[in-house]
GROMACS .gro file of C-alpha atoms in nm:
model
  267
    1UNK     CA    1   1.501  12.936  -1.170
    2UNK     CA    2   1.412  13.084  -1.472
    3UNK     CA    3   1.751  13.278  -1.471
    4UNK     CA    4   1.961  12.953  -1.478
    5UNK     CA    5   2.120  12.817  -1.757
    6UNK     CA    6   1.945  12.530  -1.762
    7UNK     CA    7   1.622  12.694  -1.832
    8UNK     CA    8   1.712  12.895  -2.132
    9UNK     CA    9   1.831  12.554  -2.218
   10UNK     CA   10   1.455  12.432  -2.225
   11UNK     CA   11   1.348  12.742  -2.408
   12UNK     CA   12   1.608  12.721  -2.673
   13UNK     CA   13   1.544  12.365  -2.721
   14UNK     CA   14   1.130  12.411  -2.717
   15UNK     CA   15   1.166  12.662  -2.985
   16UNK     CA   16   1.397  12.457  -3.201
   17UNK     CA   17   1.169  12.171  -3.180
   18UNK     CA   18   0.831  12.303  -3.251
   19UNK     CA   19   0.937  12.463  -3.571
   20UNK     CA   20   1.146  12.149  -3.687
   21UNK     CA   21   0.829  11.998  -3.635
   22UNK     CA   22   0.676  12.248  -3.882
   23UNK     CA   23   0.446  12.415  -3.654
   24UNK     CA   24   0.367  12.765  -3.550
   25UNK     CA   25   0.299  12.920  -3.211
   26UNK     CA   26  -0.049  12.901  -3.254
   27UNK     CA   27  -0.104  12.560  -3.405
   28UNK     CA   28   0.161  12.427  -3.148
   29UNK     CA   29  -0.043  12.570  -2.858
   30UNK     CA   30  -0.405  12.418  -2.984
   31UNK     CA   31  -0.218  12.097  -2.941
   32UNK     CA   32  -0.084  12.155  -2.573
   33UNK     CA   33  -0.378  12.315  -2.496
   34UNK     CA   34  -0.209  12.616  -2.450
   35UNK     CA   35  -0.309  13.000  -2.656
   36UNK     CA   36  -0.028  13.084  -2.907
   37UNK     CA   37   0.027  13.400  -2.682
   38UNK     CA   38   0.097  13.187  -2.396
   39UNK     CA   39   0.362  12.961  -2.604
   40UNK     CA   40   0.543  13.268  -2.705
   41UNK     CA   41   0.584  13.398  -2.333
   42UNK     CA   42   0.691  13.063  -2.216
   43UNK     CA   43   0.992  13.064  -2.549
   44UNK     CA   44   1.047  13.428  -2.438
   45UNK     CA   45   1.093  13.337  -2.107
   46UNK     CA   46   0.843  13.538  -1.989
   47UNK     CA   47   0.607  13.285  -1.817
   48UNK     CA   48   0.744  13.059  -1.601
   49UNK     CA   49   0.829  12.706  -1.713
   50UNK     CA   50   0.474  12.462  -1.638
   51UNK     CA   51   0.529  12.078  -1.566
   52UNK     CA   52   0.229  12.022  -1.759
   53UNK     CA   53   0.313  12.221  -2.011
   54UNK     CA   54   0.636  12.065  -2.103
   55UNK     CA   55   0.498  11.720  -2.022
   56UNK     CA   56   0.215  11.793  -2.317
   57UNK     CA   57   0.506  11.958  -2.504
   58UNK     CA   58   0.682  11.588  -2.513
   59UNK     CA   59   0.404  11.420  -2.624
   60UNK     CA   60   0.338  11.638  -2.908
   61UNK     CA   61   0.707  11.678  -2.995
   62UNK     CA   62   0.775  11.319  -2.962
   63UNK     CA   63   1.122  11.402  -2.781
   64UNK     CA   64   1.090  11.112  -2.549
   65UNK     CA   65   1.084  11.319  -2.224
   66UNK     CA   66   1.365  11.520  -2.293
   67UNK     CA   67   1.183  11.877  -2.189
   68UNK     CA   68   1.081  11.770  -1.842
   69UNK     CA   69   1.410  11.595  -1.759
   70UNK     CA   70   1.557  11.942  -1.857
   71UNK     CA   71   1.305  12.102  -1.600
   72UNK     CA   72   1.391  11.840  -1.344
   73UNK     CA   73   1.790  11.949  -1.378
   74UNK     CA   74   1.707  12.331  -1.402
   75UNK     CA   75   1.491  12.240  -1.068
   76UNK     CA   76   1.820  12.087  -0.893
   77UNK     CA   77   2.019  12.362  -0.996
   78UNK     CA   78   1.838  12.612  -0.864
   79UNK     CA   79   1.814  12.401  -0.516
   80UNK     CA   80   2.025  12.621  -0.244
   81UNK     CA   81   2.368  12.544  -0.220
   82UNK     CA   82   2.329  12.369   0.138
   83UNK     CA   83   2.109  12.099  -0.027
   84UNK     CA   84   2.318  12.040  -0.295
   85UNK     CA   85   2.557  11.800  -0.165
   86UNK     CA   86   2.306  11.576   0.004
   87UNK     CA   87   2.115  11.569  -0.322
   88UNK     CA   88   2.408  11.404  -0.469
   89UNK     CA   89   2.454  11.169  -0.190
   90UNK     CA   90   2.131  11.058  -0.202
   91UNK     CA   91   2.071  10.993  -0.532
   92UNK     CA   92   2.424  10.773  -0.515
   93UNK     CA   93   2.322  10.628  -0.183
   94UNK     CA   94   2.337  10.209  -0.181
   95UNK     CA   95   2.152  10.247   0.182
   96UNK     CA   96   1.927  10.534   0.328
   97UNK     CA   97   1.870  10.539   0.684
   98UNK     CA   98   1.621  10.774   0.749
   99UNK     CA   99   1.416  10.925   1.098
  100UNK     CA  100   1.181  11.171   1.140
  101UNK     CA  101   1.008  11.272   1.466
  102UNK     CA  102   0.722  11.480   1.349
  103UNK     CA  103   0.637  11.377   0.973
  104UNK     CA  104   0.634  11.128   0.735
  105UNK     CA  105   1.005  11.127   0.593
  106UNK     CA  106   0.977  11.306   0.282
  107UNK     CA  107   1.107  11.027   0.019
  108UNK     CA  108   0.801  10.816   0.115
  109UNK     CA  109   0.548  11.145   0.088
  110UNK     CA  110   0.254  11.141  -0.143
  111UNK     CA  111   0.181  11.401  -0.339
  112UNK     CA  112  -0.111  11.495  -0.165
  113UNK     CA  113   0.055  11.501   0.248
  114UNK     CA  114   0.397  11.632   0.095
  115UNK     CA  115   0.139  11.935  -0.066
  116UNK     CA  116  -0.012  11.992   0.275
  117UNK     CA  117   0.363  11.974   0.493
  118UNK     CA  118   0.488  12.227   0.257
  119UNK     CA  119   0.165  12.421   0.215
  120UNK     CA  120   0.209  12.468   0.627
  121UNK     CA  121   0.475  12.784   0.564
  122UNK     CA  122   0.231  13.031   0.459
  123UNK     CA  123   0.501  13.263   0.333
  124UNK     CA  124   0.546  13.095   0.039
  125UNK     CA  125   0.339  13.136  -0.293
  126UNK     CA  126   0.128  12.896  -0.430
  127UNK     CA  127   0.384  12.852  -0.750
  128UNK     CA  128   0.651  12.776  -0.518
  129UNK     CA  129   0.445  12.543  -0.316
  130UNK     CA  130   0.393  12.313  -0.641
  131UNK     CA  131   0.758  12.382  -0.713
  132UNK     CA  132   0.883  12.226  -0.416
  133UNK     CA  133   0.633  11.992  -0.474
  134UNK     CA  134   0.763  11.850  -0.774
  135UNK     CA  135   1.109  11.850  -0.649
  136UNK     CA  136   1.034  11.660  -0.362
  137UNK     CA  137   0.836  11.407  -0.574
  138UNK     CA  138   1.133  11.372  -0.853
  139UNK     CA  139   1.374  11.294  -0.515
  140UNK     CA  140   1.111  10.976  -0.482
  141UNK     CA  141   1.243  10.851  -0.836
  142UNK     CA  142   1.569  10.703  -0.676
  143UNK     CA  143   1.349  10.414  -0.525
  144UNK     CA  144   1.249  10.338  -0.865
  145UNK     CA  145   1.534  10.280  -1.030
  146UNK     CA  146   1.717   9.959  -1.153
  147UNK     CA  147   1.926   9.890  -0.813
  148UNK     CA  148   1.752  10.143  -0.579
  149UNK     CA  149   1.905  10.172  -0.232
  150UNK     CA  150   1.800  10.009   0.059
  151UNK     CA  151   1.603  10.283   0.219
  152UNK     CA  152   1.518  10.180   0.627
  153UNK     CA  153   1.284  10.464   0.816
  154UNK     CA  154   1.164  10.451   1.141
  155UNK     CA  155   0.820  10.711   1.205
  156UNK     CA  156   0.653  10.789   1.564
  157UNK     CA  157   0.316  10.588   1.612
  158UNK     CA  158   0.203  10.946   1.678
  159UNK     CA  159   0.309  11.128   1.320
  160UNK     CA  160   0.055  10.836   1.174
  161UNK     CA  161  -0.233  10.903   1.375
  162UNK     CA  162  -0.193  11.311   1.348
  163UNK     CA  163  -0.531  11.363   1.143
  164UNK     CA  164  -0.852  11.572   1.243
  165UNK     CA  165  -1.120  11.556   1.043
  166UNK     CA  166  -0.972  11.796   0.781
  167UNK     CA  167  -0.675  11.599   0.728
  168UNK     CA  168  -0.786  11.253   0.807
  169UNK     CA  169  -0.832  11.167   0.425
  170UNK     CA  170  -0.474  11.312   0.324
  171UNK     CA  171  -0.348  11.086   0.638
  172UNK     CA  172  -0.537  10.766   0.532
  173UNK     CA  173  -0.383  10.767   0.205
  174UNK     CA  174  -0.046  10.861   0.335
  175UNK     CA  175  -0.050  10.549   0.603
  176UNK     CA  176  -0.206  10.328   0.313
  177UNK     CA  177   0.110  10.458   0.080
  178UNK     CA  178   0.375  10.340   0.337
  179UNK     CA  179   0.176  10.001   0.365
  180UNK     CA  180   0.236   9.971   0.020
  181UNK     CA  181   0.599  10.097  -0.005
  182UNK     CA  182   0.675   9.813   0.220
  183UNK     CA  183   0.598   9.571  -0.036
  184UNK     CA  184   0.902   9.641  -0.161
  185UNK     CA  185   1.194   9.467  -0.066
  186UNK     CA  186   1.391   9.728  -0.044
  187UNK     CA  187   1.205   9.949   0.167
  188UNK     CA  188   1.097   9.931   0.519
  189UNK     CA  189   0.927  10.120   0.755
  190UNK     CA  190   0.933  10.078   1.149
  191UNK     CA  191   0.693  10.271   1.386
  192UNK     CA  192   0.804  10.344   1.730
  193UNK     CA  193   0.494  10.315   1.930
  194UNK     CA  194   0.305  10.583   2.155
  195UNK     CA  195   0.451  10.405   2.498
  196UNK     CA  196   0.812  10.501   2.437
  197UNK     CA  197   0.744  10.844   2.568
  198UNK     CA  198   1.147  10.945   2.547
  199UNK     CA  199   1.489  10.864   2.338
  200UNK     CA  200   1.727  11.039   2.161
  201UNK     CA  201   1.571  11.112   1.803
  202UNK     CA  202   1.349  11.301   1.945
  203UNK     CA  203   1.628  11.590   1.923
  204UNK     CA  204   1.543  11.604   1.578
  205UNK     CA  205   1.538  11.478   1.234
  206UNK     CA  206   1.843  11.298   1.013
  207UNK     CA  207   1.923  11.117   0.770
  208UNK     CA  208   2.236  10.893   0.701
  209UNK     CA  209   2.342  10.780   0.265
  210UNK     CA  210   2.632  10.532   0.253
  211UNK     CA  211   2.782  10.526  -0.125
  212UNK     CA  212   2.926  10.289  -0.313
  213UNK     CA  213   3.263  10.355  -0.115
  214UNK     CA  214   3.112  10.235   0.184
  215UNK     CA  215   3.189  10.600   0.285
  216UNK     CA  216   2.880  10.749   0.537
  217UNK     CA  217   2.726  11.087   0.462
  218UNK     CA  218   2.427  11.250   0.675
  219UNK     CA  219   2.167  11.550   0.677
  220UNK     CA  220   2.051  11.712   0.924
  221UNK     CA  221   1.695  11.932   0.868
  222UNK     CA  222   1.614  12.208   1.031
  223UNK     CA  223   1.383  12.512   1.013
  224UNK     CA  224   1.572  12.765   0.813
  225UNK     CA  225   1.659  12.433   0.584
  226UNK     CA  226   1.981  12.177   0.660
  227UNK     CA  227   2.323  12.089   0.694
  228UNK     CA  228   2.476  11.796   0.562
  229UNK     CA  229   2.762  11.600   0.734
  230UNK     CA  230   3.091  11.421   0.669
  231UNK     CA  231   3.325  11.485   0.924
  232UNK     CA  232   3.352  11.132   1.022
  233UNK     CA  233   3.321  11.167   1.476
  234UNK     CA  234   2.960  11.349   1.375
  235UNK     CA  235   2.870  11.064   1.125
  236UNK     CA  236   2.990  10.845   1.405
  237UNK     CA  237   2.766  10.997   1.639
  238UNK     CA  238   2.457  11.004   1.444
  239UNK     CA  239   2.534  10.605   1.301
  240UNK     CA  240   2.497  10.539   1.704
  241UNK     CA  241   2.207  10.758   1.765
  242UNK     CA  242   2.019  10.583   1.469
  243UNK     CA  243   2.094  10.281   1.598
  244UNK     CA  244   1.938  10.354   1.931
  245UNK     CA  245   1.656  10.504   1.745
  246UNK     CA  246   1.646  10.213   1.549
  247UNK     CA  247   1.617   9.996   1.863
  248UNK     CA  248   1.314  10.148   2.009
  249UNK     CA  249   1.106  10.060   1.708
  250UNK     CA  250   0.886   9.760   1.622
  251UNK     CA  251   0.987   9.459   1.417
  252UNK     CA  252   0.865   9.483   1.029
  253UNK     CA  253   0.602   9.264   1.015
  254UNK     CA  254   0.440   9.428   1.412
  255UNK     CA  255   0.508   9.805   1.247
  256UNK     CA  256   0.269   9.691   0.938
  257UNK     CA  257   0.017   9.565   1.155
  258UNK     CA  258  -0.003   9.870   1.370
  259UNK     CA  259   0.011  10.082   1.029
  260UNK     CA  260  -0.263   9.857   0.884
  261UNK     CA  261  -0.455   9.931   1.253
  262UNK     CA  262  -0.421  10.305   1.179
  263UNK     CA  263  -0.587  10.328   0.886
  264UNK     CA  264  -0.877  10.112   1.028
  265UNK     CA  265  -0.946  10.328   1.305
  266UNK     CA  266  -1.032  10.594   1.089
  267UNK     CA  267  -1.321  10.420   0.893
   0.00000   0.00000   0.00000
């Protein structure tokens, strides 16, 4: 990322502010916490770019946020080019249908399971674990906006009880999230329980975004990353397939009662 133009953006615009602010490397980093050294290697672009860095760096700078939004664009940039599109469906999206057969779908992750998902691929560095982190946690801030989408998932009663003792804590507070998300009128959650053995999600993960145009758009994930769809016979197909999917789930109010059962077990 650090190549993008976004982030020499950030730079540019760190530099300019700390010394329109009257402050030097040094007295700028005593304030952030950070060594004057380290300041200079992040304007030089010679450390990488730190969340809580730039979050301090706001504060300080009084800029209103303006740093870590830049981040937050510089992150979506550098996203791969297959993402891309679905990025901008979603965050247009008036109604998310969402299924996953093996996790927690990743707009209603906490920090802490989303961490441990991603953490699973132990190829990847501990930076870029955070990284993706972060990204996947900014995705979350289309629920929160002034007219968020209707966003409907439907989980497997066995992705909520997947917890050994290791990951039991991580799981608790994951199943206690989603009981909470629920709250929300816009969101909701179904569980298809342990006794529907077959159907046809089990094929594998999507997700369907339909705009403001009424217009359908889906993703499909898979392990080298995902496609997303528009031809309009495969959004056809997968509209049908959720809908089956959709079918073998609980009602609301039974799917929060066997979350709420979940969580219970385990204490």
């Amino acid at each position: 990322m650090e190549g993008e133009p976004t982030a020499e953006l950030i730079r540019t615009q760190l530099r300019r502010l700390r010394q329109n602010a009257g402050l030097s490397q040094e007295e700028f980093g005593r304030l952030v916490h950070f060594s004057g050294s380290q300041v200079s290697a992040v304007e030089l672009g010679q450390r990488p770019l730190d969340r809580f860095f730039l979050k301090r760096a706001d504060e300080v700078l009084n800029t209103g946020g303006l740093l870590l939004s830049l981040l937050r664009m510089a992150e979506r940039d550098g996203q791969p080019s297959w993402l891309r599109p679905w990025l901008d469906a979603e965050r247009d999206a008036q109604l998310l249908w969402c299924y996953h057969p093996t996790l927690v779908p990743g707009l209603l992750q906490t920090e802490n399971y989303a961490r441990a998902v991603i953490r699973a691929d132990d190829m990847l560095s501990d930076d870029e674990v955070e990284r993706r982190v972060a990204v996947r946690l900014d995705r979350q801030a289309v629920l929160g906006r002034a007219q968020p989408p209707k966003l409907v998932t439907v989980v497997e009663e066995a992705v909520l009880r997947r917890a050994d003792e290791s990951f039991r804590g991580i799981m608790a507070q994951q199943v206690g999230h989603l009981i909470r998300c629920v709250e929300r009128p816009h969101v909701r959650v179904h569980v298809i329980p342990a006794e529907v053995s077959t159907h046809v999600g089990l094929a594998g993960p999507f997700t369907l975004a339909r705009g403001a145009d009424g217009g359908w758009i889906a993703h499909l994930e898979n392990q080298l990353g995902g496609t997303t769809i528009d031809r309009d016979e495969d959004v056809a197909s997968l509209v049908a397939r959720w809908e089956s999917v959709r079918s073998e789930a609980l009602p609301h109010r039974q799917s929060v009662e066997l979350m709420k059962e979940v969580v219970s077990s385990w204490s």
